[in-house]
Amino acid sequence: MVETTEARQVCRAASTVLSPGLDFDVKQCGEYTREGFGEILSRIAFDHEFANTGGKTLQLDREEHVDVTSTAWNPLAKSLLYHLRNLSMDAIDDQFDGVRDRLFEVLRSQRRLPRFVDVAIDLHEWRFYGSADTDHVITTYPDLGTNRAFCFATLCIVAPRTRFTLDVFPMDATGFRAKREAVRSLLETAREYVSIRHVYLDRGFYQVHVVSELEHLGVDYIVRARPSSGMKDRLSASAETVADEYTMQRNRKPTASVDVTLFEVPHRTDEDEHVWFVTSLDVDASTAKAYAAAFRRRWGIETSYRQIGEFLPRTSSPTFSVRLFYFLFAGSLYNLWVLANLLLSAGRIPKTPLISTRIFRIFVLLTDYG
């Protein structure tokens, strides 16, 4: 059992990892301060709200005069978005790189990092309802009333209790060149902080150039495959699993090929279906199911996405710097929530987090920013 006082103190301590690193390029003579922007950001992140509404509710809580019926922009929210729009991508990245550095300083000082970790790379799409010509917007499958989105590739640890999001890479396209660059950048950054055992990637990364890049980086990987007719021909009535040498090829320019191990296991719920993978690991028919079970740990990244979404402010802004800052801010809050639960667990692996995101919100919003 965790005492409320202890939980509150840990959540507040975790939140201090974020606040010192944020710099909105606020001038000394400005009407609003860095601390004020931090307060409204935390509020709209935890409440999943627009900046305009967040600015009004914050000022109401301060008992300041606010015309709640006005359709004009709240001045605090307007000033925040003005500063975010004028931040460069490099300036935003540098700020949140600093947040990650402080997070890992805490993890190392508390000896809470596993010696080796499995990681998963996936794509997160933030749906957009504006023009398809907006910078950094991609066209994707229709969902939630639109086929447009801002897209971010993320790399997350998939071990229980330490499902931190290590890095985020903005995607301007989703072809093999963009995915190859994202995989390279994410893994190079992750290696600065952790020792990687296995990398898991879903079918969206099943492309010969991406797999070739994994080979070039010298990491052990398992990638969910899209089965071709040639793969399916390897199945036989007597074999429950398949493990074999295989060559991935692209015959169109730019051509590429890579030798991998191909393995297949029966679908867990549909006896007529099979799940296929390619890997750099030494897999045979006797170990295929174990490696497929290990791959299922990457589904923890789906849980991470949902919980990052619980910290994501709402916005209709087409400005990429606003979207990028919001997404990295949400990812940082998610990491601090994971950190708070890790510190409170005292080495145990509870079935559910000891502190929910809603309780974390209450404890953090009670903390003075800065």
PDB file of N, CA and C in Angstrom, residues 99-186:
ATOM      1  N   VAL A  99      14.913  17.611 -21.141  1.00  0.00           N
ATOM      2  CA  VAL A  99      13.985  16.927 -20.231  1.00  0.00           C
ATOM      3  C   VAL A  99      14.338  15.440 -20.151  1.00  0.00           C
ATOM      4  N   ARG A 100      14.596  14.828 -21.309  1.00  0.00           N
ATOM      5  CA  ARG A 100      14.969  13.404 -21.333  1.00  0.00           C
ATOM      6  C   ARG A 100      16.281  13.174 -20.579  1.00  0.00           C
ATOM      7  N   ASP A 101      17.244  14.064 -20.738  1.00  0.00           N
ATOM      8  CA  ASP A 101      18.512  13.924 -20.013  1.00  0.00           C
ATOM      9  C   ASP A 101      18.275  13.911 -18.507  1.00  0.00           C
ATOM     10  N   ARG A 102      17.428  14.810 -18.019  1.00  0.00           N
ATOM     11  CA  ARG A 102      17.166  14.865 -16.579  1.00  0.00           C
ATOM     12  C   ARG A 102      16.407  13.625 -16.108  1.00  0.00           C
ATOM     13  N   LEU A 103      15.490  13.126 -16.953  1.00  0.00           N
ATOM     14  CA  LEU A 103      14.768  11.901 -16.611  1.00  0.00           C
ATOM     15  C   LEU A 103      15.737  10.741 -16.405  1.00  0.00           C
ATOM     16  N   PHE A 104      16.692  10.587 -17.304  1.00  0.00           N
ATOM     17  CA  PHE A 104      17.615   9.458 -17.200  1.00  0.00           C
ATOM     18  C   PHE A 104      18.650   9.668 -16.102  1.00  0.00           C
ATOM     19  N   GLU A 105      18.917  10.908 -15.739  1.00  0.00           N
ATOM     20  CA  GLU A 105      19.755  11.140 -14.564  1.00  0.00           C
ATOM     21  C   GLU A 105      19.076  10.594 -13.318  1.00  0.00           C
ATOM     22  N   VAL A 106      17.767  10.805 -13.217  1.00  0.00           N
ATOM     23  CA  VAL A 106      17.020  10.276 -12.072  1.00  0.00           C
ATOM     24  C   VAL A 106      17.018   8.757 -12.101  1.00  0.00           C
ATOM     25  N   LEU A 107      16.751   8.165 -13.266  1.00  0.00           N
ATOM     26  CA  LEU A 107      16.689   6.711 -13.376  1.00  0.00           C
ATOM     27  C   LEU A 107      18.027   6.066 -13.008  1.00  0.00           C
ATOM     28  N   ARG A 108      19.116   6.671 -13.464  1.00  0.00           N
ATOM     29  CA  ARG A 108      20.434   6.101 -13.144  1.00  0.00           C
ATOM     30  C   ARG A 108      20.764   6.272 -11.654  1.00  0.00           C
ATOM     31  N   SER A 109      20.435   7.428 -11.122  1.00  0.00           N
ATOM     32  CA  SER A 109      20.754   7.665  -9.707  1.00  0.00           C
ATOM     33  C   SER A 109      19.955   6.736  -8.806  1.00  0.00           C
ATOM     34  N   GLN A 110      18.752   6.346  -9.241  1.00  0.00           N
ATOM     35  CA  GLN A 110      17.916   5.438  -8.465  1.00  0.00           C
ATOM     36  C   GLN A 110      18.127   3.974  -8.852  1.00  0.00           C
ATOM     37  N   ARG A 111      19.034   3.733  -9.808  1.00  0.00           N
ATOM     38  CA  ARG A 111      19.314   2.366 -10.289  1.00  0.00           C
ATOM     39  C   ARG A 111      18.031   1.671 -10.749  1.00  0.00           C
ATOM     40  N   ARG A 112      17.243   2.361 -11.557  1.00  0.00           N
ATOM     41  CA  ARG A 112      15.965   1.817 -11.999  1.00  0.00           C
ATOM     42  C   ARG A 112      15.965   1.427 -13.473  1.00  0.00           C
ATOM     43  N   LEU A 113      17.102   1.471 -14.132  1.00  0.00           N
ATOM     44  CA  LEU A 113      17.165   1.087 -15.539  1.00  0.00           C
ATOM     45  C   LEU A 113      17.624  -0.356 -15.681  1.00  0.00           C
ATOM     46  N   PRO A 114      16.897  -1.192 -16.422  1.00  0.00           N
ATOM     47  CA  PRO A 114      17.390  -2.543 -16.695  1.00  0.00           C
ATOM     48  C   PRO A 114      18.690  -2.476 -17.489  1.00  0.00           C
ATOM     49  N   ARG A 115      19.495  -3.526 -17.357  1.00  0.00           N
ATOM     50  CA  ARG A 115      20.768  -3.542 -18.068  1.00  0.00           C
ATOM     51  C   ARG A 115      20.558  -3.548 -19.584  1.00  0.00           C
ATOM     52  N   PHE A 116      19.595  -4.354 -20.046  1.00  0.00           N
ATOM     53  CA  PHE A 116      19.240  -4.403 -21.463  1.00  0.00           C
ATOM     54  C   PHE A 116      17.735  -4.235 -21.585  1.00  0.00           C
ATOM     55  N   VAL A 117      17.288  -3.592 -22.662  1.00  0.00           N
ATOM     56  CA  VAL A 117      15.856  -3.376 -22.855  1.00  0.00           C
ATOM     57  C   VAL A 117      15.449  -3.772 -24.270  1.00  0.00           C
ATOM     58  N   ASP A 118      14.214  -4.209 -24.389  1.00  0.00           N
ATOM     59  CA  ASP A 118      13.586  -4.360 -25.685  1.00  0.00           C
ATOM     60  C   ASP A 118      12.852  -3.072 -26.008  1.00  0.00           C
ATOM     61  N   VAL A 119      12.891  -2.668 -27.269  1.00  0.00           N
ATOM     62  CA  VAL A 119      12.221  -1.426 -27.675  1.00  0.00           C
ATOM     63  C   VAL A 119      11.332  -1.698 -28.880  1.00  0.00           C
ATOM     64  N   ALA A 120      10.367  -0.842 -29.071  1.00  0.00           N
ATOM     65  CA  ALA A 120       9.464  -0.946 -30.216  1.00  0.00           C
ATOM     66  C   ALA A 120       9.385   0.403 -30.913  1.00  0.00           C
ATOM     67  N   ILE A 121       9.336   0.359 -32.227  1.00  0.00           N
ATOM     68  CA  ILE A 121       9.191   1.567 -33.047  1.00  0.00           C
ATOM     69  C   ILE A 121       7.845   1.489 -33.749  1.00  0.00           C
ATOM     70  N   ASP A 122       7.120   2.578 -33.720  1.00  0.00           N
ATOM     71  CA  ASP A 122       5.819   2.600 -34.390  1.00  0.00           C
ATOM     72  C   ASP A 122       5.482   4.033 -34.785  1.00  0.00           C
ATOM     73  N   LEU A 123       4.369   4.182 -35.502  1.00  0.00           N
ATOM     74  CA  LEU A 123       3.919   5.485 -35.980  1.00  0.00           C
ATOM     75  C   LEU A 123       2.678   5.924 -35.210  1.00  0.00           C
ATOM     76  N   HIS A 124       2.658   7.189 -34.850  1.00  0.00           N
ATOM     77  CA  HIS A 124       1.504   7.772 -34.177  1.00  0.00           C
ATOM     78  C   HIS A 124       0.960   8.889 -35.066  1.00  0.00           C
ATOM     79  N   GLU A 125      -0.311   8.775 -35.447  1.00  0.00           N
ATOM     80  CA  GLU A 125      -0.929   9.772 -36.319  1.00  0.00           C
ATOM     81  C   GLU A 125      -1.888  10.643 -35.520  1.00  0.00           C
ATOM     82  N   TRP A 126      -1.703  11.950 -35.646  1.00  0.00           N
ATOM     83  CA  TRP A 126      -2.562  12.930 -34.985  1.00  0.00           C
ATOM     84  C   TRP A 126      -3.437  13.537 -36.081  1.00  0.00           C
ATOM     85  N   ARG A 127      -4.693  13.177 -36.076  1.00  0.00           N
ATOM     86  CA  ARG A 127      -5.592  13.541 -37.175  1.00  0.00           C
ATOM     87  C   ARG A 127      -5.747  15.049 -37.318  1.00  0.00           C
ATOM     88  N   PHE A 128      -5.875  15.473 -38.580  1.00  0.00           N
ATOM     89  CA  PHE A 128      -5.913  16.895 -38.930  1.00  0.00           C
ATOM     90  C   PHE A 128      -7.061  17.127 -39.899  1.00  0.00           C
ATOM     91  N   TYR A 129      -7.784  18.240 -39.711  1.00  0.00           N
ATOM     92  CA  TYR A 129      -8.984  18.502 -40.508  1.00  0.00           C
ATOM     93  C   TYR A 129      -8.841  19.725 -41.408  1.00  0.00           C
ATOM     94  N   GLY A 130      -7.620  20.201 -41.559  1.00  0.00           N
ATOM     95  CA  GLY A 130      -7.378  21.350 -42.419  1.00  0.00           C
ATOM     96  C   GLY A 130      -6.938  20.933 -43.816  1.00  0.00           C
ATOM     97  N   SER A 131      -6.235  21.825 -44.482  1.00  0.00           N
ATOM     98  CA  SER A 131      -5.829  21.626 -45.871  1.00  0.00           C
ATOM     99  C   SER A 131      -4.764  20.536 -45.994  1.00  0.00           C
ATOM    100  N   ALA A 132      -4.880  19.762 -47.067  1.00  0.00           N
ATOM    101  CA  ALA A 132      -3.876  18.725 -47.346  1.00  0.00           C
ATOM    102  C   ALA A 132      -2.530  19.337 -47.708  1.00  0.00           C
ATOM    103  N   ASP A 133      -2.507  20.615 -48.071  1.00  0.00           N
ATOM    104  CA  ASP A 133      -1.261  21.283 -48.437  1.00  0.00           C
ATOM    105  C   ASP A 133      -0.512  21.853 -47.234  1.00  0.00           C
ATOM    106  N   THR A 134      -1.022  21.645 -46.031  1.00  0.00           N
ATOM    107  CA  THR A 134      -0.367  22.146 -44.831  1.00  0.00           C
ATOM    108  C   THR A 134       0.986  21.468 -44.638  1.00  0.00           C
ATOM    109  N   ASP A 135       1.992  22.249 -44.284  1.00  0.00           N
ATOM    110  CA  ASP A 135       3.331  21.693 -44.069  1.00  0.00           C
ATOM    111  C   ASP A 135       3.299  20.571 -43.043  1.00  0.00           C
ATOM    112  N   HIS A 136       4.005  19.482 -43.349  1.00  0.00           N
ATOM    113  CA  HIS A 136       4.186  18.326 -42.475  1.00  0.00           C
ATOM    114  C   HIS A 136       2.945  17.442 -42.361  1.00  0.00           C
ATOM    115  N   VAL A 137       1.895  17.732 -43.089  1.00  0.00           N
ATOM    116  CA  VAL A 137       0.690  16.893 -43.058  1.00  0.00           C
ATOM    117  C   VAL A 137       0.811  15.806 -44.119  1.00  0.00           C
ATOM    118  N   ILE A 138       0.512  14.558 -43.725  1.00  0.00           N
ATOM    119  CA  ILE A 138       0.547  13.441 -44.654  1.00  0.00           C
ATOM    120  C   ILE A 138      -0.870  12.983 -44.973  1.00  0.00           C
ATOM    121  N   THR A 139      -1.007  12.268 -46.081  1.00  0.00           N
ATOM    122  CA  THR A 139      -2.270  11.625 -46.416  1.00  0.00           C
ATOM    123  C   THR A 139      -2.202  10.173 -45.975  1.00  0.00           C
ATOM    124  N   THR A 140      -3.239   9.714 -45.277  1.00  0.00           N
ATOM    125  CA  THR A 140      -3.229   8.377 -44.704  1.00  0.00           C
ATOM    126  C   THR A 140      -4.603   7.746 -44.875  1.00  0.00           C
ATOM    127  N   TYR A 141      -4.838   6.602 -44.243  1.00  0.00           N
ATOM    128  CA  TYR A 141      -6.129   5.922 -44.372  1.00  0.00           C
ATOM    129  C   TYR A 141      -7.217   6.750 -43.676  1.00  0.00           C
ATOM    130  N   PRO A 142      -8.441   6.726 -44.197  1.00  0.00           N
ATOM    131  CA  PRO A 142      -9.520   7.523 -43.585  1.00  0.00           C
ATOM    132  C   PRO A 142      -9.882   7.012 -42.192  1.00  0.00           C
ATOM    133  N   ASP A 143     -10.021   7.944 -41.262  1.00  0.00           N
ATOM    134  CA  ASP A 143     -10.439   7.603 -39.908  1.00  0.00           C
ATOM    135  C   ASP A 143     -10.850   8.893 -39.213  1.00  0.00           C
ATOM    136  N   LEU A 144     -11.853   8.800 -38.374  1.00  0.00           N
ATOM    137  CA  LEU A 144     -12.332   9.952 -37.610  1.00  0.00           C
ATOM    138  C   LEU A 144     -12.681  11.123 -38.512  1.00  0.00           C
ATOM    139  N   GLY A 145     -13.162  10.825 -39.717  1.00  0.00           N
ATOM    140  CA  GLY A 145     -13.649  11.864 -40.609  1.00  0.00           C
ATOM    141  C   GLY A 145     -12.601  12.567 -41.441  1.00  0.00           C
ATOM    142  N   THR A 146     -11.377  12.033 -41.494  1.00  0.00           N
ATOM    143  CA  THR A 146     -10.334  12.676 -42.302  1.00  0.00           C
ATOM    144  C   THR A 146      -9.290  11.649 -42.718  1.00  0.00           C
ATOM    145  N   ASN A 147      -8.600  11.952 -43.816  1.00  0.00           N
ATOM    146  CA  ASN A 147      -7.472  11.111 -44.239  1.00  0.00           C
ATOM    147  C   ASN A 147      -6.165  11.894 -44.154  1.00  0.00           C
ATOM    148  N   ARG A 148      -6.136  12.925 -43.300  1.00  0.00           N
ATOM    149  CA  ARG A 148      -4.939  13.751 -43.128  1.00  0.00           C
ATOM    150  C   ARG A 148      -4.476  13.676 -41.677  1.00  0.00           C
ATOM    151  N   ALA A 149      -3.174  13.789 -41.500  1.00  0.00           N
ATOM    152  CA  ALA A 149      -2.640  13.672 -40.145  1.00  0.00           C
ATOM    153  C   ALA A 149      -1.232  14.241 -40.075  1.00  0.00           C
ATOM    154  N   PHE A 150      -0.867  14.693 -38.884  1.00  0.00           N
ATOM    155  CA  PHE A 150       0.534  14.880 -38.537  1.00  0.00           C
ATOM    156  C   PHE A 150       1.016  13.527 -38.015  1.00  0.00           C
ATOM    157  N   CYS A 151       2.217  13.127 -38.394  1.00  0.00           N
ATOM    158  CA  CYS A 151       2.690  11.775 -38.079  1.00  0.00           C
ATOM    159  C   CYS A 151       4.025  11.844 -37.330  1.00  0.00           C
ATOM    160  N   PHE A 152       4.130  11.035 -36.274  1.00  0.00           N
ATOM    161  CA  PHE A 152       5.351  10.979 -35.482  1.00  0.00           C
ATOM    162  C   PHE A 152       5.763   9.516 -35.312  1.00  0.00           C
ATOM    163  N   ALA A 153       7.018   9.213 -35.603  1.00  0.00           N
ATOM    164  CA  ALA A 153       7.566   7.902 -35.274  1.00  0.00           C
ATOM    165  C   ALA A 153       8.115   7.981 -33.859  1.00  0.00           C
ATOM    166  N   THR A 154       7.833   6.954 -33.052  1.00  0.00           N
ATOM    167  CA  THR A 154       8.289   6.938 -31.667  1.00  0.00           C
ATOM    168  C   THR A 154       9.021   5.646 -31.369  1.00  0.00           C
ATOM    169  N   LEU A 155       9.938   5.717 -30.427  1.00  0.00           N
ATOM    170  CA  LEU A 155      10.633   4.541 -29.924  1.00  0.00           C
ATOM    171  C   LEU A 155      10.379   4.457 -28.425  1.00  0.00           C
ATOM    172  N   CYS A 156       9.831   3.309 -27.995  1.00  0.00           N
ATOM    173  CA  CYS A 156       9.465   3.125 -26.592  1.00  0.00           C
ATOM    174  C   CYS A 156      10.092   1.858 -26.038  1.00  0.00           C
ATOM    175  N   ILE A 157      10.435   1.896 -24.759  1.00  0.00           N
ATOM    176  CA  ILE A 157      10.804   0.674 -24.044  1.00  0.00           C
ATOM    177  C   ILE A 157       9.528  -0.119 -23.791  1.00  0.00           C
ATOM    178  N   VAL A 158       9.576  -1.435 -23.971  1.00  0.00           N
ATOM    179  CA  VAL A 158       8.356  -2.234 -23.824  1.00  0.00           C
ATOM    180  C   VAL A 158       8.365  -3.104 -22.569  1.00  0.00           C
ATOM    181  N   ALA A 159       9.347  -2.949 -21.703  1.00  0.00           N
ATOM    182  CA  ALA A 159       9.389  -3.732 -20.472  1.00  0.00           C
ATOM    183  C   ALA A 159       8.367  -3.210 -19.474  1.00  0.00           C
ATOM    184  N   PRO A 160       7.791  -4.087 -18.646  1.00  0.00           N
ATOM    185  CA  PRO A 160       6.862  -3.625 -17.609  1.00  0.00           C
ATOM    186  C   PRO A 160       7.523  -2.597 -16.696  1.00  0.00           C
ATOM    187  N   ARG A 161       6.735  -1.615 -16.275  1.00  0.00           N
ATOM    188  CA  ARG A 161       7.129  -0.563 -15.339  1.00  0.00           C
ATOM    189  C   ARG A 161       8.075   0.471 -15.926  1.00  0.00           C
ATOM    190  N   THR A 162       8.726   0.178 -17.064  1.00  0.00           N
ATOM    191  CA  THR A 162       9.680   1.147 -17.619  1.00  0.00           C
ATOM    192  C   THR A 162       9.330   1.471 -19.071  1.00  0.00           C
ATOM    193  N   ARG A 163       8.059   1.610 -19.382  1.00  0.00           N
ATOM    194  CA  ARG A 163       7.641   1.872 -20.762  1.00  0.00           C
ATOM    195  C   ARG A 163       7.793   3.351 -21.107  1.00  0.00           C
ATOM    196  N   PHE A 164       9.020   3.808 -21.034  1.00  0.00           N
ATOM    197  CA  PHE A 164       9.305   5.201 -21.355  1.00  0.00           C
ATOM    198  C   PHE A 164       9.368   5.385 -22.866  1.00  0.00           C
ATOM    199  N   THR A 165       8.909   6.552 -23.319  1.00  0.00           N
ATOM    200  CA  THR A 165       9.093   6.951 -24.706  1.00  0.00           C
ATOM    201  C   THR A 165      10.456   7.627 -24.804  1.00  0.00           C
ATOM    202  N   LEU A 166      11.375   6.987 -25.516  1.00  0.00           N
ATOM    203  CA  LEU A 166      12.760   7.470 -25.551  1.00  0.00           C
ATOM    204  C   LEU A 166      12.977   8.577 -26.565  1.00  0.00           C
ATOM    205  N   ASP A 167      12.260   8.514 -27.693  1.00  0.00           N
ATOM    206  CA  ASP A 167      12.513   9.522 -28.715  1.00  0.00           C
ATOM    207  C   ASP A 167      11.313   9.614 -29.655  1.00  0.00           C
ATOM    208  N   VAL A 168      11.202  10.775 -30.283  1.00  0.00           N
ATOM    209  CA  VAL A 168      10.136  11.070 -31.240  1.00  0.00           C
ATOM    210  C   VAL A 168      10.775  11.650 -32.488  1.00  0.00           C
ATOM    211  N   PHE A 169      10.325  11.167 -33.641  1.00  0.00           N
ATOM    212  CA  PHE A 169      10.860  11.648 -34.919  1.00  0.00           C
ATOM    213  C   PHE A 169       9.692  12.088 -35.799  1.00  0.00           C
ATOM    214  N   PRO A 170       9.598  13.390 -36.129  1.00  0.00           N
ATOM    215  CA  PRO A 170       8.501  13.861 -36.983  1.00  0.00           C
ATOM    216  C   PRO A 170       8.642  13.313 -38.395  1.00  0.00           C
ATOM    217  N   MET A 171       7.513  12.897 -38.973  1.00  0.00           N
ATOM    218  CA  MET A 171       7.502  12.300 -40.299  1.00  0.00           C
ATOM    219  C   MET A 171       6.800  13.234 -41.282  1.00  0.00           C
ATOM    220  N   ASP A 172       7.506  13.593 -42.371  1.00  0.00           N
ATOM    221  CA  ASP A 172       6.896  14.376 -43.439  1.00  0.00           C
ATOM    222  C   ASP A 172       6.329  13.487 -44.537  1.00  0.00           C
ATOM    223  N   ALA A 173       6.665  12.205 -44.497  1.00  0.00           N
ATOM    224  CA  ALA A 173       6.206  11.231 -45.480  1.00  0.00           C
ATOM    225  C   ALA A 173       6.262   9.869 -44.810  1.00  0.00           C
ATOM    226  N   THR A 174       5.656   8.863 -45.460  1.00  0.00           N
ATOM    227  CA  THR A 174       5.651   7.524 -44.872  1.00  0.00           C
ATOM    228  C   THR A 174       6.186   6.475 -45.843  1.00  0.00           C
ATOM    229  N   GLY A 175       6.938   6.904 -46.869  1.00  0.00           N
ATOM    230  CA  GLY A 175       7.583   5.964 -47.768  1.00  0.00           C
ATOM    231  C   GLY A 175       8.790   5.322 -47.107  1.00  0.00           C
ATOM    232  N   PHE A 176       9.442   4.406 -47.836  1.00  0.00           N
ATOM    233  CA  PHE A 176      10.537   3.661 -47.212  1.00  0.00           C
ATOM    234  C   PHE A 176      11.708   4.560 -46.854  1.00  0.00           C
ATOM    235  N   ARG A 177      11.954   5.626 -47.620  1.00  0.00           N
ATOM    236  CA  ARG A 177      13.079   6.512 -47.305  1.00  0.00           C
ATOM    237  C   ARG A 177      12.843   7.208 -45.965  1.00  0.00           C
ATOM    238  N   ALA A 178      11.629   7.699 -45.773  1.00  0.00           N
ATOM    239  CA  ALA A 178      11.315   8.391 -44.522  1.00  0.00           C
ATOM    240  C   ALA A 178      11.369   7.426 -43.344  1.00  0.00           C
ATOM    241  N   LYS A 179      10.851   6.217 -43.520  1.00  0.00           N
ATOM    242  CA  LYS A 179      10.878   5.235 -42.429  1.00  0.00           C
ATOM    243  C   LYS A 179      12.295   4.793 -42.122  1.00  0.00           C
ATOM    244  N   ARG A 180      13.107   4.640 -43.153  1.00  0.00           N
ATOM    245  CA  ARG A 180      14.506   4.272 -42.943  1.00  0.00           C
ATOM    246  C   ARG A 180      15.232   5.346 -42.140  1.00  0.00           C
ATOM    247  N   GLU A 181      15.012   6.600 -42.491  1.00  0.00           N
ATOM    248  CA  GLU A 181      15.647   7.699 -41.756  1.00  0.00           C
ATOM    249  C   GLU A 181      15.158   7.746 -40.316  1.00  0.00           C
ATOM    250  N   ALA A 182      13.845   7.520 -40.126  1.00  0.00           N
ATOM    251  CA  ALA A 182      13.287   7.545 -38.775  1.00  0.00           C
ATOM    252  C   ALA A 182      13.889   6.439 -37.915  1.00  0.00           C
ATOM    253  N   VAL A 183      13.984   5.228 -38.459  1.00  0.00           N
ATOM    254  CA  VAL A 183      14.547   4.097 -37.716  1.00  0.00           C
ATOM    255  C   VAL A 183      15.988   4.386 -37.329  1.00  0.00           C
ATOM    256  N   ARG A 184      16.765   4.903 -38.270  1.00  0.00           N
ATOM    257  CA  ARG A 184      18.162   5.213 -37.981  1.00  0.00           C
ATOM    258  C   ARG A 184      18.278   6.253 -36.871  1.00  0.00           C
ATOM    259  N   SER A 185      17.537   7.342 -36.992  1.00  0.00           N
ATOM    260  CA  SER A 185      17.623   8.417 -36.009  1.00  0.00           C
ATOM    261  C   SER A 185      17.163   7.964 -34.629  1.00  0.00           C
ATOM    262  N   LEU A 186      16.047   7.244 -34.563  1.00  0.00           N
ATOM    263  CA  LEU A 186      15.508   6.805 -33.281  1.00  0.00           C
ATOM    264  C   LEU A 186      16.468   5.850 -32.564  1.00  0.00           C
TER     265      LEU A 186
END
